[in-house]
mmCIF file of C-alpha atoms in Angstrom:
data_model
loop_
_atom_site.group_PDB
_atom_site.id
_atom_site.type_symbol
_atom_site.label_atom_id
_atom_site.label_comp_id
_atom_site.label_asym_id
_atom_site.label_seq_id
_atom_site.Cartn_x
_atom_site.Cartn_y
_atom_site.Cartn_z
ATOM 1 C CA UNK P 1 128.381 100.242 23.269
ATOM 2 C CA UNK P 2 125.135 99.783 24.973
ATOM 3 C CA UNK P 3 123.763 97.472 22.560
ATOM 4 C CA UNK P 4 126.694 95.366 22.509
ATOM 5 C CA UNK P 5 126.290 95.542 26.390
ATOM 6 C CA UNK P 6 122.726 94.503 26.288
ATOM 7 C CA UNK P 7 123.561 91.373 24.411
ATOM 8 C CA UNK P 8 126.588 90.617 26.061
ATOM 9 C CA UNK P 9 124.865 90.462 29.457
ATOM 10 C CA UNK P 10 122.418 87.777 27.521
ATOM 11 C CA UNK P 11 124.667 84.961 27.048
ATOM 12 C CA UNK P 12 125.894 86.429 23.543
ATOM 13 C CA UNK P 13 129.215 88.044 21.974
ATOM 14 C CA UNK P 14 128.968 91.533 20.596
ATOM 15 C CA UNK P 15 130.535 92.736 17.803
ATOM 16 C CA UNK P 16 130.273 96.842 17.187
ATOM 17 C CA UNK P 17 131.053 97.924 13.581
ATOM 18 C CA UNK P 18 131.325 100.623 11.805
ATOM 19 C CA UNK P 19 131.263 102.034 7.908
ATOM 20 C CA UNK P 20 133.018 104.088 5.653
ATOM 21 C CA UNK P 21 131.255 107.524 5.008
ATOM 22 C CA UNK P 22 130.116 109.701 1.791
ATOM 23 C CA UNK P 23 130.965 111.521 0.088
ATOM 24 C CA UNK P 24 134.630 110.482 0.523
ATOM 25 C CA UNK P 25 133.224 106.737 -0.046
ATOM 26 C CA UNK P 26 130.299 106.531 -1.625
ATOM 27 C CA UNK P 27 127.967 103.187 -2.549
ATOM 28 C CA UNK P 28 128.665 100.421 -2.585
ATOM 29 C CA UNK P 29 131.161 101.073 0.388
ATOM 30 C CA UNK P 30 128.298 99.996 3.117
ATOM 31 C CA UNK P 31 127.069 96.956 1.576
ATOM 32 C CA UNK P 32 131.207 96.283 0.911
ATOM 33 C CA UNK P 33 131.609 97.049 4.736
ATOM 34 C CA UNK P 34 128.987 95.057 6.045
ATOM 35 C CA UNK P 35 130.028 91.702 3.811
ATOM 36 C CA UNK P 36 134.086 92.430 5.404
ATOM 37 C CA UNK P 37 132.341 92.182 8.605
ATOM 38 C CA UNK P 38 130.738 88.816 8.334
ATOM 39 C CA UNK P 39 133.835 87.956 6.888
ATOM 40 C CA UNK P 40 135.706 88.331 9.849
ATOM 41 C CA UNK P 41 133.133 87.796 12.006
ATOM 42 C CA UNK P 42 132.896 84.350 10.271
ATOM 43 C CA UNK P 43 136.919 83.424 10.807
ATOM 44 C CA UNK P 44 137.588 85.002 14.190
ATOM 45 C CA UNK P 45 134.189 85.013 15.634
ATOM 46 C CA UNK P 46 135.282 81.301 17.582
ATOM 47 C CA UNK P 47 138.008 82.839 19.434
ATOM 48 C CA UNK P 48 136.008 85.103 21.314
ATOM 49 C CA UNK P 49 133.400 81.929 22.268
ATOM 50 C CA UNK P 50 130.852 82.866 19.063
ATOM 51 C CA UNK P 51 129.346 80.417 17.033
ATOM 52 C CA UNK P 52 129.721 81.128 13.011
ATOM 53 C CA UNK P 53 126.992 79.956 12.226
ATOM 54 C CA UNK P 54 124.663 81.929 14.048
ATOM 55 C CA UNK P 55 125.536 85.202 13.300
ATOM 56 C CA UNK P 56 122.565 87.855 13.252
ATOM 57 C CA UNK P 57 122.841 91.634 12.175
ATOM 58 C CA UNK P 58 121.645 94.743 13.776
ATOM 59 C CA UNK P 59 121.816 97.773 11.881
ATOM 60 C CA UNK P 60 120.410 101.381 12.600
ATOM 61 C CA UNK P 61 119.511 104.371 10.763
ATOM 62 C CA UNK P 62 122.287 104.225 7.799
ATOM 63 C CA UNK P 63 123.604 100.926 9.188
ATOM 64 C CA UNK P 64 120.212 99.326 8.703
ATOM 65 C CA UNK P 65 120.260 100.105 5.180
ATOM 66 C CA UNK P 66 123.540 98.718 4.498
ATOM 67 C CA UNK P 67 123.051 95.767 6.430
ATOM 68 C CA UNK P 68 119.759 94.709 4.682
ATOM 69 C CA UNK P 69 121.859 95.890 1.094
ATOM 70 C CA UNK P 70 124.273 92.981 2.401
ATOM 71 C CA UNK P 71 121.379 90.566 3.373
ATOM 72 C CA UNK P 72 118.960 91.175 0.533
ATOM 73 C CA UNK P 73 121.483 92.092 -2.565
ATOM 74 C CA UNK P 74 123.726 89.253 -3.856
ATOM 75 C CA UNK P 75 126.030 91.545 -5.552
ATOM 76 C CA UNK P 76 127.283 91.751 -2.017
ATOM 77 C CA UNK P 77 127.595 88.361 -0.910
ATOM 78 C CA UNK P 78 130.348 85.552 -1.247
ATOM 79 C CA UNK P 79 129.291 82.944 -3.075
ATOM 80 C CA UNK P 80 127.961 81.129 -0.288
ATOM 81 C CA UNK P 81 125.157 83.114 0.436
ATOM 82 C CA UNK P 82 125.072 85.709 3.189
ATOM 83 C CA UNK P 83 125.860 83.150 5.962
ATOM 84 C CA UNK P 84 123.453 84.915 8.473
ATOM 85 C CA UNK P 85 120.807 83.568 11.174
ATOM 86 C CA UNK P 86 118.549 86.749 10.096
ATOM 87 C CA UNK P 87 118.634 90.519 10.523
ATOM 88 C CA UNK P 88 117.225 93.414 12.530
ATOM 89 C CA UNK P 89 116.882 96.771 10.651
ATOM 90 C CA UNK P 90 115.748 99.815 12.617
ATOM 91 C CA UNK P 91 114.613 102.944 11.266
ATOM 92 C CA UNK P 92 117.211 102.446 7.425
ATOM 93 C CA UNK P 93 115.733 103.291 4.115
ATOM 94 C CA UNK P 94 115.190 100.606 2.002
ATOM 95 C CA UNK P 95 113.399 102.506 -1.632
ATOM 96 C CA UNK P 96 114.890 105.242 -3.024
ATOM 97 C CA UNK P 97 112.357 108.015 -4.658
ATOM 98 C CA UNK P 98 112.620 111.460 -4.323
ATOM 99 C CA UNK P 99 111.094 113.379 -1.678
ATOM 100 C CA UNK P 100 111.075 116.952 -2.019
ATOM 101 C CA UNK P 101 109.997 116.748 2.155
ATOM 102 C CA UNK P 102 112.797 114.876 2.810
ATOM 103 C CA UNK P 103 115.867 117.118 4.575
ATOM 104 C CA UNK P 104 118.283 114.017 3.958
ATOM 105 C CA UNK P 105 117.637 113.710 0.203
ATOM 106 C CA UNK P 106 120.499 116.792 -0.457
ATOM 107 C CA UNK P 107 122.859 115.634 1.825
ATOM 108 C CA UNK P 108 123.535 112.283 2.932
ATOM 109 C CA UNK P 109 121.517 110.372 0.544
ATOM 110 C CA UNK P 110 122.882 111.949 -2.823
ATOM 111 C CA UNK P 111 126.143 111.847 -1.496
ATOM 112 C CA UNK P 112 126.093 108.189 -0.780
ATOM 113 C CA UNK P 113 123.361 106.912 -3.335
ATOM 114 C CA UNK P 114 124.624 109.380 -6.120
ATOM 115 C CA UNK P 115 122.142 112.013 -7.891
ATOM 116 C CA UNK P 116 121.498 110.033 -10.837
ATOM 117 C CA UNK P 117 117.963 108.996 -9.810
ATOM 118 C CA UNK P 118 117.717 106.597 -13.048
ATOM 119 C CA UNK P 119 120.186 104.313 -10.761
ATOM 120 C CA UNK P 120 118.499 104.743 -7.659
ATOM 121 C CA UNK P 121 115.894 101.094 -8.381
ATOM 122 C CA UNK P 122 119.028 99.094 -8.327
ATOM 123 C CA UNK P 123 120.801 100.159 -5.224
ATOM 124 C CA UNK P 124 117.333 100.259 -3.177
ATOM 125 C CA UNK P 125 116.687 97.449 -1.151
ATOM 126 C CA UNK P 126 113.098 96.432 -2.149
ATOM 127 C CA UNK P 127 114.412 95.711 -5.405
ATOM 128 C CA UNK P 128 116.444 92.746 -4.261
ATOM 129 C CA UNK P 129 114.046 90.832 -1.712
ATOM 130 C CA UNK P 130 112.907 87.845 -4.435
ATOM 131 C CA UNK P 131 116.635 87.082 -3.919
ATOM 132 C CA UNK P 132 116.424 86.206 -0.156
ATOM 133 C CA UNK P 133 114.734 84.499 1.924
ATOM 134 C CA UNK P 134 116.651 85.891 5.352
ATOM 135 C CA UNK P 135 114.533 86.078 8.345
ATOM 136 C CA UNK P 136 113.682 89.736 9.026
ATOM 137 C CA UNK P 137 112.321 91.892 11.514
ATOM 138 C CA UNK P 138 111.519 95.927 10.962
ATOM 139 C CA UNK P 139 111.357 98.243 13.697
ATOM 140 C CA UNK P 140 110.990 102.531 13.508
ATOM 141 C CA UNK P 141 109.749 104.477 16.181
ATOM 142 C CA UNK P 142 106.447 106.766 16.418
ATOM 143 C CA UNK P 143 108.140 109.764 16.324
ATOM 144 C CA UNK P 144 110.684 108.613 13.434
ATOM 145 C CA UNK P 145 111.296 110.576 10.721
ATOM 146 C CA UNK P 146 108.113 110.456 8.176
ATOM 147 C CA UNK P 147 110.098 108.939 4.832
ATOM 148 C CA UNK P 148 111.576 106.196 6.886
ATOM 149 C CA UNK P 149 108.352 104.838 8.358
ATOM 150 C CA UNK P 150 107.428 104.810 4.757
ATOM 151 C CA UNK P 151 110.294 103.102 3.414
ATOM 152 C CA UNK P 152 109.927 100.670 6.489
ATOM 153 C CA UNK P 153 106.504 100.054 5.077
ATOM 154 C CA UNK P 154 107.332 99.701 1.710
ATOM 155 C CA UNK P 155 110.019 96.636 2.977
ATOM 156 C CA UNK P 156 107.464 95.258 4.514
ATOM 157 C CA UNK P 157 105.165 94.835 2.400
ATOM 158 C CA UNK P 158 107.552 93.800 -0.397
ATOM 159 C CA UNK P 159 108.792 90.904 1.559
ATOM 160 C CA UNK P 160 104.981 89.674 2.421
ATOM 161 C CA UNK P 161 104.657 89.814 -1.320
ATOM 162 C CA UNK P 162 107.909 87.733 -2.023
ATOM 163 C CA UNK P 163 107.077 85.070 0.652
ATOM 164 C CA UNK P 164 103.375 84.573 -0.798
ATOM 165 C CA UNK P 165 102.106 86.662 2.662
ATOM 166 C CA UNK P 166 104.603 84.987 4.973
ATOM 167 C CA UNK P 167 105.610 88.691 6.508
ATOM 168 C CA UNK P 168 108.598 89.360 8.821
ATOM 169 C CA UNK P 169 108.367 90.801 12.416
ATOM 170 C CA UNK P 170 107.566 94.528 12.553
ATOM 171 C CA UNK P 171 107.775 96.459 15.599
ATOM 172 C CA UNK P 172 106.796 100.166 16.294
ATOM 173 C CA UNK P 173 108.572 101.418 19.339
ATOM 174 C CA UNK P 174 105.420 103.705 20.903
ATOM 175 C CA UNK P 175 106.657 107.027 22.179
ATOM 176 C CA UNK P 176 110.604 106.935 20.667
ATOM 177 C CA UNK P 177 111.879 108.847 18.134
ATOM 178 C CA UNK P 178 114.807 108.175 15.514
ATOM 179 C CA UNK P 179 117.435 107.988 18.402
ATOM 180 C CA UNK P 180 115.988 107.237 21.875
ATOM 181 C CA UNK P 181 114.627 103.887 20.392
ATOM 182 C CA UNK P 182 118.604 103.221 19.500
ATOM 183 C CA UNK P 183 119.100 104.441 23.014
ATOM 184 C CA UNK P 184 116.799 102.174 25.197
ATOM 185 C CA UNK P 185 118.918 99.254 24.950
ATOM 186 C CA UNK P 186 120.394 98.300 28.624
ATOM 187 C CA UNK P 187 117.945 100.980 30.248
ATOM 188 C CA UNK P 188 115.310 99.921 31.888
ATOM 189 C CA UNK P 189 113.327 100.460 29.007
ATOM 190 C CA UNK P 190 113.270 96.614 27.777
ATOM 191 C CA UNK P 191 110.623 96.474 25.194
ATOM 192 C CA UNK P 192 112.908 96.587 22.138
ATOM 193 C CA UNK P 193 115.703 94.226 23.484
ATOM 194 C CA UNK P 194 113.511 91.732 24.630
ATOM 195 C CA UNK P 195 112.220 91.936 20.882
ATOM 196 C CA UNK P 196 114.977 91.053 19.046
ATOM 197 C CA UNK P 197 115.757 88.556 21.544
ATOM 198 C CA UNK P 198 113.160 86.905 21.370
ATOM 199 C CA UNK P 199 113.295 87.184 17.514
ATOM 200 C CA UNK P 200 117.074 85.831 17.410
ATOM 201 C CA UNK P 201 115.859 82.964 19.771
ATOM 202 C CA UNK P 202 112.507 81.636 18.101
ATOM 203 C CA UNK P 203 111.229 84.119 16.041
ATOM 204 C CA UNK P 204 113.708 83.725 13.364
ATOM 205 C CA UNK P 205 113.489 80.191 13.162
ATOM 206 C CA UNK P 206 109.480 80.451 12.347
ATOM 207 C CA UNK P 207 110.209 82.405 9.582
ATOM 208 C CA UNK P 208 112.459 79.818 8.124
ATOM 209 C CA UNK P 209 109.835 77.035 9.343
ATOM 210 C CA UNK P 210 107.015 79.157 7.338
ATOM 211 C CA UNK P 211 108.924 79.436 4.150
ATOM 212 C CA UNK P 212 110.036 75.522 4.000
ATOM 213 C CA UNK P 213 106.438 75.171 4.143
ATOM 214 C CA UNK P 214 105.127 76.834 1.278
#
């Protein structure tokens, strides 16, 4: 609720969503999740004083990778395209590989991804970013768990190499870890909101201006 606060209090109209959860519902329920969302989002969103066609997507943690799944995989999408302004994933994991130093890999991330690693390339992110062209901007934290940093990483990079070195916004939130960085939004701590902010208001739009110009 403090994010939706945050926004709210900047001229803009919140909407707080949630996913179904593994093991009872395993991939592709987030991605599925995410694409009901815009749906509604795109047929109610007016009523509340939104504009459809500026719709942009937060997602943390978990909800970061199922947002960029949605934004980056068209298996998800209607067949209109994703039919959003751009999106902001914090601290989500994007590649699937196995990590023996990972404490999620025998929990959450076999029970939603499935422990059949030979289908792990086509349900990670990075394997879908040729496909879009989204405006995108990365944040994790300092003190952020090690894999996601690297998966972070590995996003970015893959989406400089897709957009011939056109790279989205990345942001490291200095002194955070996985949580408090989620947490700073309508604290005084401002750094991250005025971020995305200012990503939703120009920075998005660059990224489209780059691309057109390639």
């Amino acid at each position: 609720a403090n994010i939706m606060h945050y926004f709210g209090g900047h001229g803009m109209v919140g909407v707080n969503a949630d996913y179904r959860l593994a093991p009872e519902y395993p991939w592709p329920a987030g991605g599925e999740d995410v694409r009901d969302m815009v749906g509604w989002i795109k047929k109610h969103i007016a009523e509340y004083g939104g504009d459809p066609q500026r719709i942009f997507a937060l997602g943390f943690s978990a909800g970061a990778t199922h947002v960029g799944t949605y934004a980056f995989d068209p298996r998800f999408q209607p067949g209109t395209g994703h039919g959003l302004g751009g999106v902001v994933l914090i601290s989500g994991r994007y590649r699937l590989h196995w990590d023996p130093d990972d404490p999620s890999m025998t929990g959450g991330v076999t029970q939603y991804f499935g422990d059949d690693s030979e289908r792990w390339a086509s349900r990670s992110i990075t394997s879908w970013v040729p496909n879009s062209d989204i405006p995108t901007m990365i944040v994790f934290s300092e003190h952020d768990q090690r894999n996601l940093v690297a998966t972070s990483a590995e996003l970015f990079v893959e989406i400089c190499a897709a957009r011939d070195g056109r790279c989205p916004r990345m942001v490291q939130m200095k002194y955070h870890n996985h949580l408090s960085q989620i947490q700073s939004f309508n604290t005084q701590d401002q750094f991250l909101g005025k971020e995305v902010l200012e990503f939703i208001h120009e920075g998005a739009a660059r990224q489209r201006e780059s691309l057109l110009m390639r």
